Short mmCIF file of C-alpha atoms in Angstrom, two decimals:
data_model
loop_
_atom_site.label_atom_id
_atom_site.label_comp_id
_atom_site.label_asym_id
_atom_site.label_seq_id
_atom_site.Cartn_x
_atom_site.Cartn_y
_atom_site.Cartn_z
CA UNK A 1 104.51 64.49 75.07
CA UNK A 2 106.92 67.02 73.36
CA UNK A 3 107.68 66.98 69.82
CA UNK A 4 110.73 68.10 68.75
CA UNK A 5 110.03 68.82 64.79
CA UNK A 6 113.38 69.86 64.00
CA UNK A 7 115.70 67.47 66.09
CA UNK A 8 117.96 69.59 67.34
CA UNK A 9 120.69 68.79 68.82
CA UNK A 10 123.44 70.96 71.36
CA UNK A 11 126.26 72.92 69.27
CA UNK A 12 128.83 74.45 70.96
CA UNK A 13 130.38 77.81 70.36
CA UNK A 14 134.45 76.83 70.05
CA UNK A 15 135.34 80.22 68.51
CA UNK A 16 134.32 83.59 67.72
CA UNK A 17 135.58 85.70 65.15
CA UNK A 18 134.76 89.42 64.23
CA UNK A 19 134.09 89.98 61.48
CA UNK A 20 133.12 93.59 61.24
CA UNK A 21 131.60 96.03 63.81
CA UNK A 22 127.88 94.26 63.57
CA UNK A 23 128.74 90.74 62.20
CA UNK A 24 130.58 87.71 63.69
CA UNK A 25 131.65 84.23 62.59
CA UNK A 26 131.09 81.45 64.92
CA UNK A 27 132.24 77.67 65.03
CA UNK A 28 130.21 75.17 65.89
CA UNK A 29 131.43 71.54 67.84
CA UNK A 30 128.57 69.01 67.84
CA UNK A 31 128.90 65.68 69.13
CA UNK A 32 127.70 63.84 66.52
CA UNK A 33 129.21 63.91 63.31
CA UNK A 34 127.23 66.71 60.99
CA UNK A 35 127.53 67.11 57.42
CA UNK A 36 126.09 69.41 55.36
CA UNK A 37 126.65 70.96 51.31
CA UNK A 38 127.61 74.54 49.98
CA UNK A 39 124.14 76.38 50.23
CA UNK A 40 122.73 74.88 53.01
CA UNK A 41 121.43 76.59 56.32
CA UNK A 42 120.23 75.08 59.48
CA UNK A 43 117.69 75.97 62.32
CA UNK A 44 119.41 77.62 65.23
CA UNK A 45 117.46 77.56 68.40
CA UNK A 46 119.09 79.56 71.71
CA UNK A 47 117.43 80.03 74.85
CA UNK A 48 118.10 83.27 76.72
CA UNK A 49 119.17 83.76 80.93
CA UNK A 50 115.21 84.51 81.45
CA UNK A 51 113.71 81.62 79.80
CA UNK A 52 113.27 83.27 76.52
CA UNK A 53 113.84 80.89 73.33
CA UNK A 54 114.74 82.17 70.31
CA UNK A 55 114.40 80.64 66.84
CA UNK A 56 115.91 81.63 63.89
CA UNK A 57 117.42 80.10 60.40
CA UNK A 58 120.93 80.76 59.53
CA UNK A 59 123.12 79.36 56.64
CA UNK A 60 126.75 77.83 56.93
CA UNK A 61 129.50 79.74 55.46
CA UNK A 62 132.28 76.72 56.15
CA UNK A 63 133.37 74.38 53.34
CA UNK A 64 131.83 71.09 53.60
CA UNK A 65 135.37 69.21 53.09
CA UNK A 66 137.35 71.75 56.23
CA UNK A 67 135.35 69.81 58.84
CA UNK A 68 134.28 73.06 60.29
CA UNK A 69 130.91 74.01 61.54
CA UNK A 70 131.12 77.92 60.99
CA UNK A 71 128.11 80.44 60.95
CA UNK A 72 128.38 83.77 60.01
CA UNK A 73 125.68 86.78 61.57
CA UNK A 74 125.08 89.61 60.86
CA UNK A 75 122.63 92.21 63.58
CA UNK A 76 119.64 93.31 62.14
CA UNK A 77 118.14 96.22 63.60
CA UNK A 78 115.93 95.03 66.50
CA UNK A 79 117.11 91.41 65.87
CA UNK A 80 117.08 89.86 68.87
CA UNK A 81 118.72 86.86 68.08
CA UNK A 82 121.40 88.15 65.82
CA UNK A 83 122.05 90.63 68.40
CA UNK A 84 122.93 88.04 70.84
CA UNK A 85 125.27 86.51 68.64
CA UNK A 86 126.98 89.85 68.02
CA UNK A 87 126.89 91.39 71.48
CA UNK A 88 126.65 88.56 74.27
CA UNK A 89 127.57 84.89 72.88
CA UNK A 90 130.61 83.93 74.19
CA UNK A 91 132.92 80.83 73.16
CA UNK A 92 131.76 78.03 75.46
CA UNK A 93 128.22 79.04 75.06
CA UNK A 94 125.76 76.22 73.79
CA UNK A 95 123.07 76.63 71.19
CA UNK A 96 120.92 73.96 69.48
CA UNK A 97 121.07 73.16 65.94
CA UNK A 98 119.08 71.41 63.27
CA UNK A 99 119.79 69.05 60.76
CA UNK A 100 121.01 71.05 57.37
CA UNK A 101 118.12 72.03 55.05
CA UNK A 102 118.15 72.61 51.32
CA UNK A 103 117.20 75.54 49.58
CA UNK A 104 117.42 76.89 46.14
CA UNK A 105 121.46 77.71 46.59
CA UNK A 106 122.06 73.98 47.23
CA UNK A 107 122.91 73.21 43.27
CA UNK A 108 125.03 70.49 40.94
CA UNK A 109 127.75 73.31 39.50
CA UNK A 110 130.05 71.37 37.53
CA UNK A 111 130.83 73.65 34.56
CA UNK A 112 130.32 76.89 33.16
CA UNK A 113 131.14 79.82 34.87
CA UNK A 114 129.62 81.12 38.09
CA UNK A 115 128.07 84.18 38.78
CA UNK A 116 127.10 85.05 42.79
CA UNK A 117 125.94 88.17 44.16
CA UNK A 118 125.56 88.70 47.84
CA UNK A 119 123.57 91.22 50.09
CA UNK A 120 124.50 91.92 53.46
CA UNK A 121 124.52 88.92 55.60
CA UNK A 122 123.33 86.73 51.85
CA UNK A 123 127.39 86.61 51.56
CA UNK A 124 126.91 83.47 54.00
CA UNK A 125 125.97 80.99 51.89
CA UNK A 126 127.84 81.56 48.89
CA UNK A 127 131.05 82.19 50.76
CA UNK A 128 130.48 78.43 51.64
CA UNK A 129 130.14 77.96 48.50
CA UNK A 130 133.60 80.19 47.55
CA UNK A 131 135.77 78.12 50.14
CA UNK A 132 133.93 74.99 48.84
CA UNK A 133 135.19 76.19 44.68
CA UNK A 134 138.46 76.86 45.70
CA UNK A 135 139.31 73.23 47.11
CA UNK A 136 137.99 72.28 43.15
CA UNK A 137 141.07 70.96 41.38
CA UNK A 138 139.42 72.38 38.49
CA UNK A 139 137.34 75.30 39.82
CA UNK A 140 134.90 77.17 37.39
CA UNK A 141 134.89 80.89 36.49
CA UNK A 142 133.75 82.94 39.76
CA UNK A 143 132.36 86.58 39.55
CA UNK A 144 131.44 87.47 43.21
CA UNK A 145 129.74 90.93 43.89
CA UNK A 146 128.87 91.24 47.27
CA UNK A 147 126.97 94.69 48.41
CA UNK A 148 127.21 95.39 52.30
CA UNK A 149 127.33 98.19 54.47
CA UNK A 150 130.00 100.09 56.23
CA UNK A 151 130.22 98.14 59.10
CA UNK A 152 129.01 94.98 58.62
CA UNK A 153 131.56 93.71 55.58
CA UNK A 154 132.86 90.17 56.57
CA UNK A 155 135.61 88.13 54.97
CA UNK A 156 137.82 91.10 54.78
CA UNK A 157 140.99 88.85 54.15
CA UNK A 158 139.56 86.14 51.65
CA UNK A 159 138.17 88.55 49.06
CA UNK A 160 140.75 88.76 47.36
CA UNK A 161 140.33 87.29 43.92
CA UNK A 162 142.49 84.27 42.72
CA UNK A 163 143.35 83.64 38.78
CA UNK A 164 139.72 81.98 38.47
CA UNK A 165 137.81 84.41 39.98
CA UNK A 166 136.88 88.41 39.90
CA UNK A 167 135.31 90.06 43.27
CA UNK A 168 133.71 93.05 43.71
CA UNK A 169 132.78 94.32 47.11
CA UNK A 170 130.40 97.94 47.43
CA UNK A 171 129.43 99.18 50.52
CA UNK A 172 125.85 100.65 49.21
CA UNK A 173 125.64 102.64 52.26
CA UNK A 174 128.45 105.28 50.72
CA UNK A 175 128.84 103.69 47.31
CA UNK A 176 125.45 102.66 46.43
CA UNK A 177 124.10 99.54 44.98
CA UNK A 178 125.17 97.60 41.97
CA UNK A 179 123.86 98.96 38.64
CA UNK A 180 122.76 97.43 35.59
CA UNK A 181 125.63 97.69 33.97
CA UNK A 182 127.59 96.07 36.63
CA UNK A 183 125.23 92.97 36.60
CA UNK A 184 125.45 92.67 32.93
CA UNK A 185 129.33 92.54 33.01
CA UNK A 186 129.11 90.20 35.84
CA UNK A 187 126.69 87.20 34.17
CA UNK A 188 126.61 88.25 30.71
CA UNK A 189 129.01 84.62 30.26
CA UNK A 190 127.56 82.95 33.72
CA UNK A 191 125.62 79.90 33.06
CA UNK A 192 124.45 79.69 36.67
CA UNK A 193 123.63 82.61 38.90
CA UNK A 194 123.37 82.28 42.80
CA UNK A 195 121.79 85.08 44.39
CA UNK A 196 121.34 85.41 48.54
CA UNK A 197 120.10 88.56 50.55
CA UNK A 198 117.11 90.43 51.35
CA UNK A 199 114.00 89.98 49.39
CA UNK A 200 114.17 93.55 48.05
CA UNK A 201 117.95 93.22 46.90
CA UNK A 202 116.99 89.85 45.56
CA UNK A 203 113.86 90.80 43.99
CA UNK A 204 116.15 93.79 41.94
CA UNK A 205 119.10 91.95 41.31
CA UNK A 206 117.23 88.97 39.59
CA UNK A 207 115.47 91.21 37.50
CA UNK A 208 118.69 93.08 36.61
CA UNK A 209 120.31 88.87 36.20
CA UNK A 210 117.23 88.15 33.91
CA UNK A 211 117.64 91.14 31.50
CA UNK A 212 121.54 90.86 31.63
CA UNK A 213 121.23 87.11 30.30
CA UNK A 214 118.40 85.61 29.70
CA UNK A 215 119.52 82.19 29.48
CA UNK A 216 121.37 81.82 32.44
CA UNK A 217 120.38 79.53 35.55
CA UNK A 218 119.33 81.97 38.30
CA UNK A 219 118.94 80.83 41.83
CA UNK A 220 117.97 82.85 44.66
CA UNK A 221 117.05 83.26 48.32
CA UNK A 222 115.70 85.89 50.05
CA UNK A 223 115.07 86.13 53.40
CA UNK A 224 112.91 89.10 55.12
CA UNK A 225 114.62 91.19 57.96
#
């Protein structure tokens, strides 16, 4: 007897957008009802034309309230999986999807100002959390700094800052990576600090959070590429 641990169940692709030369956003259309919170990621299981079955955890970048499924990929060099999503999924394609998991983005923010700070495809999870903020009737203070490379920066047309909120987008690839001195104007006043990308950029950025203020609330998850 087969066990299925993570109880997937069939998601289909509705619509694809590009997002940048190497990333996509996708919708999702399940058939049963699926909720899930800012933060959150699921496990996303595809099986290939040869038999092949792929595996991998991705995070949603919808708002909970727009009743929209939406993952957003970036490729990773030699990904096979997030190459498929860039270069061969089509809308009308099926995939398999997991219930939502929590991890360490999945917090209660209900005042104080907000600090995030995104690498690469880590802009995911908080730009769930971004469209999730803005639907706030009272939204918090947002500082966003999101560090991607040429090529692979998503969300073009929504980062653009409102009155409660200050974005910064570097490509490190020609710009470099965010200093110490732009961390420390970023969550010098946060009182929470969510922090998603690789476990290098996370590992440096936290320490850079941590010196900058001490007191904050820093949460972060990395994820190894």
């Amino acid at each position: 007897m087969l066990i299925d641990p993570y109880h997937f169940q069939p998601a289909r692709i509705t619509l694809i957008v590009r997002e940048a030369a190497r990333a996509v956003s996708l919708r999702l259309k399940t058939d049963e009802p699926y909720t899930f919170q800012p933060g959150q990621h699921a496990v996303v299981r595809v099986s290939l034309a040869d038999g092949t079955r792929l595996i991998r955890q991705y995070s949603f970048s919808s708002a909970p309230s727009s009743n929209e499924l939406w993952m957003t990929i970036t490729q990773t060099d030699g990904g096979a999986m997030s190459s498929w999503f860039v270069r061969q999924a089509s809308e009308g394609d099926t995939v398999e999807i997991s219930p939502p998991y929590t991890g360490p983005l999945v917090q209660n923010i209900t005042r104080g100002n907000l600090c995030m700070i995104a690498g690469g495809s880590g802009i995911a999870p908080l730009m769930s959390w971004l469209r999730h903020i803005r639907t706030l009737p009272h939204p918090p203070h947002v500082t966003l700094l999101y560090s991607t490379r040429t090529g692979e920066r998503c969300f073009v047309d929504e980062l653009t800052p409102r009155s409660h909120e200050a974005i910064i987008v570097r490509q490190s690839d020609t710009d470099g990576r965010f200093t110490a001195s732009d961390l420390a104007s970023a969550c010098e006043n946060a009182r929470t600090v969510l922090l998603c990308g690789s476990r290098p950029f996370v590992v440096d950025m936290r320490q850079l959070c941590e010196t900058a203020n001490p007191d904050a609330r820093i949460f972060s998850e990395a994820f190894t590429l």
